[in-house]
């Protein structure tokens, strides 16, 4: 069963956000497991203005292509090069080395607690 970290909050579209400033964003293990082997990641550039709920990138796997939706509104301040160089890191460590980008938050979108996200998607709280 896919892990859902209790220390994070989640969007309905399977992105996670930590509680730091700036906020770190990634995709959940549930999403990574559903995608299968990730082969390509497209992310917003540093300085990009994101709007909560709008697409800001793509994750391509051997099964499909899925959009990355921003769970928050704000400005991208850092992009993690690791998933660009090694997309498989999203399958191997989606909550660690596979984080995607950080955002200076101006407004949060609707977010779920770990418990609510796990309950809605069949994950296991870790």
Tab-separated table of N, CA and C in Angstrom:
chain	number	residue	atom	x	y	z
A	1	UNK	N	0.844	-1.184	0.000
A	1	UNK	CA	0.000	0.000	0.000
A	1	UNK	C	0.883	1.239	0.000
A	2	UNK	N	0.495	2.255	-0.730
A	2	UNK	CA	1.276	3.486	-0.850
A	2	UNK	C	1.278	4.273	0.449
A	3	UNK	N	2.440	4.852	0.771
A	3	UNK	CA	2.580	5.638	1.990
A	3	UNK	C	2.046	7.059	1.802
A	4	UNK	N	1.450	7.572	2.865
A	4	UNK	CA	1.029	8.966	2.954
A	4	UNK	C	1.687	9.510	4.214
A	5	UNK	N	2.588	10.478	4.062
A	5	UNK	CA	3.289	11.010	5.224
A	5	UNK	C	2.375	11.900	6.052
A	6	UNK	N	2.361	11.624	7.342
A	6	UNK	CA	1.479	12.372	8.244
A	6	UNK	C	1.896	13.822	8.418
A	7	UNK	N	3.133	14.155	8.071
A	7	UNK	CA	3.641	15.517	8.267
A	7	UNK	C	3.332	16.449	7.101
A	8	UNK	N	2.714	15.931	6.043
A	8	UNK	CA	2.435	16.728	4.848
A	8	UNK	C	0.937	16.936	4.684
A	9	UNK	N	0.576	17.921	3.832
A	9	UNK	CA	-0.805	18.103	3.406
A	9	UNK	C	-0.861	17.840	1.907
A	10	UNK	N	-2.049	17.550	1.403
A	10	UNK	CA	-2.172	17.043	0.032
A	10	UNK	C	-3.294	17.760	-0.726
A	11	UNK	N	-3.107	17.849	-2.053
A	11	UNK	CA	-4.192	18.336	-2.907
A	11	UNK	C	-4.993	17.131	-3.384
A	12	UNK	N	-6.192	17.376	-3.849
A	12	UNK	CA	-7.009	16.290	-4.403
A	12	UNK	C	-6.374	15.720	-5.666
A	13	UNK	N	-5.482	16.512	-6.298
A	13	UNK	CA	-4.816	16.070	-7.529
A	13	UNK	C	-3.508	15.334	-7.245
A	14	UNK	N	-3.226	15.009	-5.969
A	14	UNK	CA	-2.100	14.168	-5.555
A	14	UNK	C	-0.756	14.874	-5.410
A	15	UNK	N	-0.749	16.204	-5.269
A	15	UNK	CA	0.490	16.880	-4.935
A	15	UNK	C	0.559	17.005	-3.412
A	16	UNK	N	1.782	17.032	-2.882
A	16	UNK	CA	1.951	17.262	-1.445
A	16	UNK	C	2.653	18.590	-1.241
A	17	UNK	N	2.486	19.137	-0.046
A	17	UNK	CA	3.124	20.384	0.340
A	17	UNK	C	3.550	20.243	1.795
A	18	UNK	N	4.779	20.720	2.073
A	18	UNK	CA	5.218	20.695	3.473
A	18	UNK	C	4.820	22.024	4.129
A	19	UNK	N	5.154	22.188	5.356
A	19	UNK	CA	4.761	23.388	6.088
A	19	UNK	C	5.842	24.432	6.180
A	20	UNK	N	6.885	24.311	5.369
A	20	UNK	CA	8.000	25.253	5.435
A	20	UNK	C	7.725	26.504	4.621
A	21	UNK	N	8.581	27.502	4.810
A	21	UNK	CA	8.542	28.726	4.020
A	21	UNK	C	9.924	28.944	3.422
A	22	UNK	N	10.075	28.925	2.100
A	22	UNK	CA	9.063	28.608	1.098
A	22	UNK	C	8.642	27.143	1.176
A	23	UNK	N	7.480	26.857	0.640
A	23	UNK	CA	6.896	25.517	0.715
A	23	UNK	C	7.466	24.603	-0.361
A	24	UNK	N	7.792	23.404	0.045
A	24	UNK	CA	8.277	22.381	-0.890
A	24	UNK	C	7.066	21.612	-1.427
A	25	UNK	N	7.088	21.326	-2.751
A	25	UNK	CA	5.983	20.657	-3.438
A	25	UNK	C	6.497	19.377	-4.096
A	26	UNK	N	5.683	18.340	-4.098
A	26	UNK	CA	6.007	17.105	-4.801
A	26	UNK	C	4.738	16.363	-5.157
A	27	UNK	N	4.886	15.169	-5.716
A	27	UNK	CA	3.707	14.331	-5.964
A	27	UNK	C	3.728	13.180	-4.964
A	28	UNK	N	2.554	12.711	-4.608
A	28	UNK	CA	2.434	11.673	-3.583
A	28	UNK	C	2.901	10.314	-4.103
A	29	UNK	N	3.186	9.426	-3.182
A	29	UNK	CA	3.549	8.069	-3.583
A	29	UNK	C	2.372	7.378	-4.256
A	30	UNK	N	1.155	7.717	-3.854
A	30	UNK	CA	-0.029	7.154	-4.507
A	30	UNK	C	-0.025	7.519	-5.991
A	31	UNK	N	0.271	8.784	-6.303
A	31	UNK	CA	0.333	9.220	-7.700
A	31	UNK	C	1.486	8.541	-8.427
A	32	UNK	N	2.641	8.500	-7.793
A	32	UNK	CA	3.816	7.888	-8.424
A	32	UNK	C	3.565	6.411	-8.712
A	33	UNK	N	2.950	5.712	-7.764
A	33	UNK	CA	2.655	4.290	-7.968
A	33	UNK	C	1.638	4.103	-9.098
A	34	UNK	N	0.650	4.985	-9.179
A	34	UNK	CA	-0.370	4.877	-10.230
A	34	UNK	C	0.211	5.163	-11.611
A	35	UNK	N	1.179	6.090	-11.660
A	35	UNK	CA	1.794	6.432	-12.942
A	35	UNK	C	2.648	5.298	-13.491
A	36	UNK	N	3.279	4.564	-12.622
A	36	UNK	CA	4.248	3.563	-13.075
A	36	UNK	C	5.606	4.219	-13.233
A	37	UNK	N	6.447	3.667	-14.078
A	37	UNK	CA	7.814	4.163	-14.237
A	37	UNK	C	7.826	5.551	-14.880
A	38	UNK	N	8.253	6.555	-14.103
A	38	UNK	CA	8.315	7.928	-14.602
A	38	UNK	C	9.552	8.077	-15.484
A	39	UNK	N	9.357	8.667	-16.670
A	39	UNK	CA	10.457	8.803	-17.630
A	39	UNK	C	10.787	10.257	-17.965
A	40	UNK	N	9.922	11.207	-17.587
A	40	UNK	CA	10.168	12.614	-17.920
A	40	UNK	C	9.362	13.494	-16.974
A	41	UNK	N	9.971	14.610	-16.563
A	41	UNK	CA	9.294	15.572	-15.700
A	41	UNK	C	9.501	16.969	-16.270
A	42	UNK	N	8.424	17.728	-16.413
A	42	UNK	CA	8.476	19.121	-16.857
A	42	UNK	C	7.947	19.971	-15.720
A	43	UNK	N	8.751	20.940	-15.257
A	43	UNK	CA	8.363	21.760	-14.107
A	43	UNK	C	8.412	23.234	-14.460
A	44	UNK	N	7.775	24.071	-13.650
A	44	UNK	CA	7.844	25.512	-13.892
A	44	UNK	C	9.263	26.016	-13.619
A	45	UNK	N	9.603	27.172	-14.188
A	45	UNK	CA	10.926	27.765	-13.984
A	45	UNK	C	10.923	28.641	-12.746
A	46	UNK	N	12.106	28.879	-12.210
A	46	UNK	CA	12.252	29.805	-11.092
A	46	UNK	C	11.705	31.164	-11.523
A	47	UNK	N	10.894	31.762	-10.679
A	47	UNK	CA	10.278	33.060	-10.973
A	47	UNK	C	8.870	32.943	-11.529
A	48	UNK	N	8.458	31.739	-11.924
A	48	UNK	CA	7.108	31.545	-12.464
A	48	UNK	C	6.070	31.821	-11.376
A	49	UNK	N	4.975	32.466	-11.777
A	49	UNK	CA	3.859	32.732	-10.867
A	49	UNK	C	2.849	31.600	-11.032
A	50	UNK	N	2.560	30.907	-9.934
A	50	UNK	CA	1.628	29.781	-9.962
A	50	UNK	C	0.308	30.180	-9.321
A	51	UNK	N	-0.759	29.561	-9.800
A	51	UNK	CA	-2.085	29.764	-9.239
A	51	UNK	C	-2.611	28.420	-8.758
A	52	UNK	N	-3.094	28.387	-7.531
A	52	UNK	CA	-3.616	27.148	-6.956
A	52	UNK	C	-4.661	26.520	-7.873
A	53	UNK	N	-4.508	25.231	-8.127
A	53	UNK	CA	-5.460	24.488	-8.940
A	53	UNK	C	-5.164	24.487	-10.424
A	54	UNK	N	-4.174	25.292	-10.866
A	54	UNK	CA	-3.853	25.334	-12.296
A	54	UNK	C	-2.633	24.471	-12.598
A	55	UNK	N	-2.602	23.902	-13.798
A	55	UNK	CA	-1.484	23.065	-14.220
A	55	UNK	C	-0.208	23.893	-14.309
A	56	UNK	N	0.909	23.290	-13.870
A	56	UNK	CA	2.190	24.006	-13.915
A	56	UNK	C	3.325	23.101	-14.395
A	57	UNK	N	3.010	21.897	-14.828
A	57	UNK	CA	4.027	20.984	-15.317
A	57	UNK	C	3.404	19.662	-15.715
A	58	UNK	N	4.272	18.704	-16.085
A	58	UNK	CA	3.798	17.382	-16.492
A	58	UNK	C	4.736	16.306	-15.978
A	59	UNK	N	4.163	15.146	-15.738
A	59	UNK	CA	4.930	13.946	-15.412
A	59	UNK	C	4.549	12.898	-16.445
A	60	UNK	N	5.552	12.405	-17.167
A	60	UNK	CA	5.311	11.392	-18.183
A	60	UNK	C	5.864	10.061	-17.687
A	61	UNK	N	5.039	9.037	-17.799
A	61	UNK	CA	5.469	7.695	-17.406
A	61	UNK	C	5.298	6.749	-18.583
A	62	UNK	N	5.658	5.499	-18.358
A	62	UNK	CA	5.475	4.505	-19.416
A	62	UNK	C	3.999	4.219	-19.659
A	63	UNK	N	3.123	4.635	-18.718
A	63	UNK	CA	1.689	4.413	-18.847
A	63	UNK	C	0.936	5.598	-19.421
A	64	UNK	N	1.339	6.839	-19.016
A	64	UNK	CA	0.555	8.011	-19.396
A	64	UNK	C	1.322	9.300	-19.122
A	65	UNK	N	0.675	10.410	-19.465
A	65	UNK	CA	1.183	11.735	-19.133
A	65	UNK	C	0.162	12.384	-18.217
A	66	UNK	N	0.621	12.921	-17.079
A	66	UNK	CA	-0.263	13.589	-16.134
A	66	UNK	C	0.241	14.984	-15.864
A	67	UNK	N	-0.684	15.913	-15.688
A	67	UNK	CA	-0.307	17.272	-15.368
A	67	UNK	C	0.006	17.393	-13.880
A	68	UNK	N	0.895	18.314	-13.554
A	68	UNK	CA	1.164	18.693	-12.172
A	68	UNK	C	0.336	19.944	-11.920
A	69	UNK	N	-0.493	19.913	-10.877
A	69	UNK	CA	-1.311	21.063	-10.530
A	69	UNK	C	-0.732	21.717	-9.283
A	70	UNK	N	-0.634	23.025	-9.314
A	70	UNK	CA	-0.109	23.726	-8.151
A	70	UNK	C	-1.138	23.684	-7.014
A	71	UNK	N	-0.721	23.231	-5.834
A	71	UNK	CA	-1.654	23.230	-4.702
A	71	UNK	C	-1.770	24.590	-4.027
A	72	UNK	N	-0.946	25.556	-4.484
A	72	UNK	CA	-0.900	26.879	-3.844
A	72	UNK	C	-0.682	27.955	-4.888
A	73	UNK	N	-0.910	29.193	-4.483
A	73	UNK	CA	-0.599	30.346	-5.314
A	73	UNK	C	0.687	30.968	-4.783
A	74	UNK	N	1.577	31.328	-5.688
A	74	UNK	CA	2.825	31.952	-5.264
A	74	UNK	C	3.869	31.918	-6.356
A	75	UNK	N	5.108	32.221	-5.973
A	75	UNK	CA	6.217	32.332	-6.911
A	75	UNK	C	7.210	31.193	-6.692
A	76	UNK	N	7.601	30.534	-7.775
A	76	UNK	CA	8.595	29.461	-7.694
A	76	UNK	C	9.953	30.079	-7.354
A	77	UNK	N	10.597	29.574	-6.299
A	77	UNK	CA	11.896	30.107	-5.904
A	77	UNK	C	13.034	29.111	-6.112
A	78	UNK	N	12.698	27.826	-6.279
A	78	UNK	CA	13.731	26.819	-6.504
A	78	UNK	C	13.117	25.629	-7.234
A	79	UNK	N	13.880	25.062	-8.158
A	79	UNK	CA	13.461	23.847	-8.861
A	79	UNK	C	14.489	22.765	-8.556
A	80	UNK	N	14.033	21.573	-8.240
A	80	UNK	CA	14.908	20.448	-7.939
A	80	UNK	C	15.379	19.818	-9.250
A	81	UNK	N	16.661	19.843	-9.506
A	81	UNK	CA	17.217	19.294	-10.743
A	81	UNK	C	17.187	17.765	-10.768
A	82	UNK	N	17.174	17.138	-9.593
A	82	UNK	CA	17.262	15.675	-9.499
A	82	UNK	C	16.176	14.949	-10.314
A	83	UNK	N	14.891	15.313	-10.192
A	83	UNK	CA	13.878	14.610	-11.005
A	83	UNK	C	14.014	14.869	-12.507
A	84	UNK	N	14.605	16.000	-12.880
A	84	UNK	CA	14.827	16.279	-14.311
A	84	UNK	C	15.921	15.357	-14.846
A	85	UNK	N	17.004	15.213	-14.060
A	85	UNK	CA	18.118	14.368	-14.473
A	85	UNK	C	17.813	12.881	-14.307
A	86	UNK	N	17.002	12.536	-13.310
A	86	UNK	CA	16.705	11.138	-12.981
A	86	UNK	C	15.222	11.020	-12.615
A	87	UNK	N	14.320	11.008	-13.622
A	87	UNK	CA	12.872	10.981	-13.337
A	87	UNK	C	12.436	9.808	-12.456
A	88	UNK	N	13.177	8.702	-12.468
A	88	UNK	CA	12.814	7.535	-11.658
A	88	UNK	C	12.831	7.844	-10.166
A	89	UNK	N	13.480	8.942	-9.766
A	89	UNK	CA	13.525	9.304	-8.349
A	89	UNK	C	12.114	9.582	-7.818
A	90	UNK	N	11.176	9.949	-8.702
A	90	UNK	CA	9.789	10.172	-8.258
A	90	UNK	C	9.152	8.864	-7.803
A	91	UNK	N	9.537	7.756	-8.389
A	91	UNK	CA	9.030	6.451	-7.959
A	91	UNK	C	9.778	5.956	-6.718
A	92	UNK	N	11.073	6.248	-6.667
A	92	UNK	CA	11.923	5.720	-5.592
A	92	UNK	C	11.791	6.497	-4.282
A	93	UNK	N	11.664	7.823	-4.360
A	93	UNK	CA	11.677	8.644	-3.152
A	93	UNK	C	10.838	9.917	-3.351
A	94	UNK	N	9.501	9.761	-3.550
A	94	UNK	CA	8.680	10.939	-3.872
A	94	UNK	C	8.605	11.979	-2.752
A	95	UNK	N	8.848	11.562	-1.511
A	95	UNK	CA	8.777	12.514	-0.397
A	95	UNK	C	10.147	13.038	0.020
A	96	UNK	N	11.201	12.505	-0.568
A	96	UNK	CA	12.557	12.920	-0.210
A	96	UNK	C	13.238	13.588	-1.390
A	97	UNK	N	14.193	12.876	-1.996
A	97	UNK	CA	14.969	13.425	-3.103
A	97	UNK	C	14.109	13.759	-4.322
A	98	UNK	N	12.871	13.232	-4.401
A	98	UNK	CA	12.004	13.474	-5.547
A	98	UNK	C	11.098	14.686	-5.424
A	99	UNK	N	11.364	15.576	-4.445
A	99	UNK	CA	10.555	16.802	-4.385
A	99	UNK	C	10.735	17.564	-5.693
A	100	UNK	N	9.778	18.419	-6.062
A	100	UNK	CA	9.808	19.063	-7.378
A	100	UNK	C	10.296	20.508	-7.350
A	101	UNK	N	9.656	21.356	-6.552
A	101	UNK	CA	10.025	22.777	-6.532
A	101	UNK	C	9.548	23.404	-5.231
A	102	UNK	N	10.072	24.593	-4.934
A	102	UNK	CA	9.616	25.324	-3.749
A	102	UNK	C	8.946	26.613	-4.199
A	103	UNK	N	7.981	27.052	-3.408
A	103	UNK	CA	7.164	28.215	-3.765
A	103	UNK	C	7.023	29.138	-2.558
A	104	UNK	N	7.226	30.432	-2.803
A	104	UNK	CA	6.898	31.442	-1.798
A	104	UNK	C	5.379	31.621	-1.867
A	105	UNK	N	4.694	31.180	-0.843
A	105	UNK	CA	3.234	31.069	-0.861
A	105	UNK	C	2.562	32.414	-0.589
A	106	UNK	N	1.605	32.761	-1.442
A	106	UNK	CA	0.765	33.930	-1.171
A	106	UNK	C	-0.649	33.506	-0.777
A	107	UNK	N	-1.060	32.304	-1.224
A	107	UNK	CA	-2.385	31.789	-0.875
A	107	UNK	C	-2.421	30.285	-1.089
A	108	UNK	N	-2.995	29.578	-0.167
A	108	UNK	CA	-3.140	28.132	-0.309
A	108	UNK	C	-4.437	27.792	-1.027
A	109	UNK	N	-4.399	26.726	-1.804
A	109	UNK	CA	-5.612	26.180	-2.394
A	109	UNK	C	-6.246	25.238	-1.384
A	110	UNK	N	-7.297	24.551	-1.760
A	110	UNK	CA	-7.886	23.566	-0.845
A	110	UNK	C	-6.930	22.390	-0.646
A	111	UNK	N	-6.570	22.120	0.591
A	111	UNK	CA	-5.637	21.048	0.918
A	111	UNK	C	-6.289	20.074	1.881
A	112	UNK	N	-5.853	18.814	1.796
A	112	UNK	CA	-6.365	17.759	2.658
A	112	UNK	C	-5.327	17.394	3.707
A	113	UNK	N	-5.792	16.980	4.871
A	113	UNK	CA	-4.884	16.418	5.860
A	113	UNK	C	-4.408	15.064	5.346
A	114	UNK	N	-3.332	14.558	5.918
A	114	UNK	CA	-2.831	13.245	5.530
A	114	UNK	C	-3.903	12.179	5.740
A	115	UNK	N	-4.626	12.275	6.839
A	115	UNK	CA	-5.664	11.288	7.133
A	115	UNK	C	-6.774	11.318	6.090
A	116	UNK	N	-7.227	12.527	5.739
A	116	UNK	CA	-8.294	12.648	4.738
A	116	UNK	C	-7.825	12.172	3.364
A	117	UNK	N	-6.563	12.516	3.007
A	117	UNK	CA	-6.024	12.098	1.703
A	117	UNK	C	-5.887	10.581	1.650
A	118	UNK	N	-5.350	9.992	2.708
A	118	UNK	CA	-5.179	8.532	2.753
A	118	UNK	C	-6.531	7.831	2.682
A	119	UNK	N	-7.509	8.356	3.397
A	119	UNK	CA	-8.836	7.760	3.407
A	119	UNK	C	-9.477	7.815	2.019
A	120	UNK	N	-9.314	8.926	1.321
A	120	UNK	CA	-9.925	9.106	0.008
A	120	UNK	C	-9.238	8.302	-1.090
A	121	UNK	N	-7.940	7.968	-0.865
A	121	UNK	CA	-7.172	7.355	-1.942
A	121	UNK	C	-6.585	5.985	-1.609
A	122	UNK	N	-6.900	5.460	-0.441
A	122	UNK	CA	-6.428	4.128	-0.102
A	122	UNK	C	-4.984	4.047	0.326
A	123	UNK	N	-4.437	5.140	0.824
A	123	UNK	CA	-3.053	5.128	1.279
A	123	UNK	C	-2.926	4.715	2.731
A	124	UNK	N	-1.682	4.501	3.144
A	124	UNK	CA	-1.378	4.109	4.515
A	124	UNK	C	-0.556	5.214	5.167
A	125	UNK	N	-1.021	5.728	6.292
A	125	UNK	CA	-0.316	6.796	6.992
A	125	UNK	C	1.022	6.273	7.518
A	126	UNK	N	2.069	7.023	7.257
A	126	UNK	CA	3.400	6.642	7.754
A	126	UNK	C	3.963	7.769	8.609
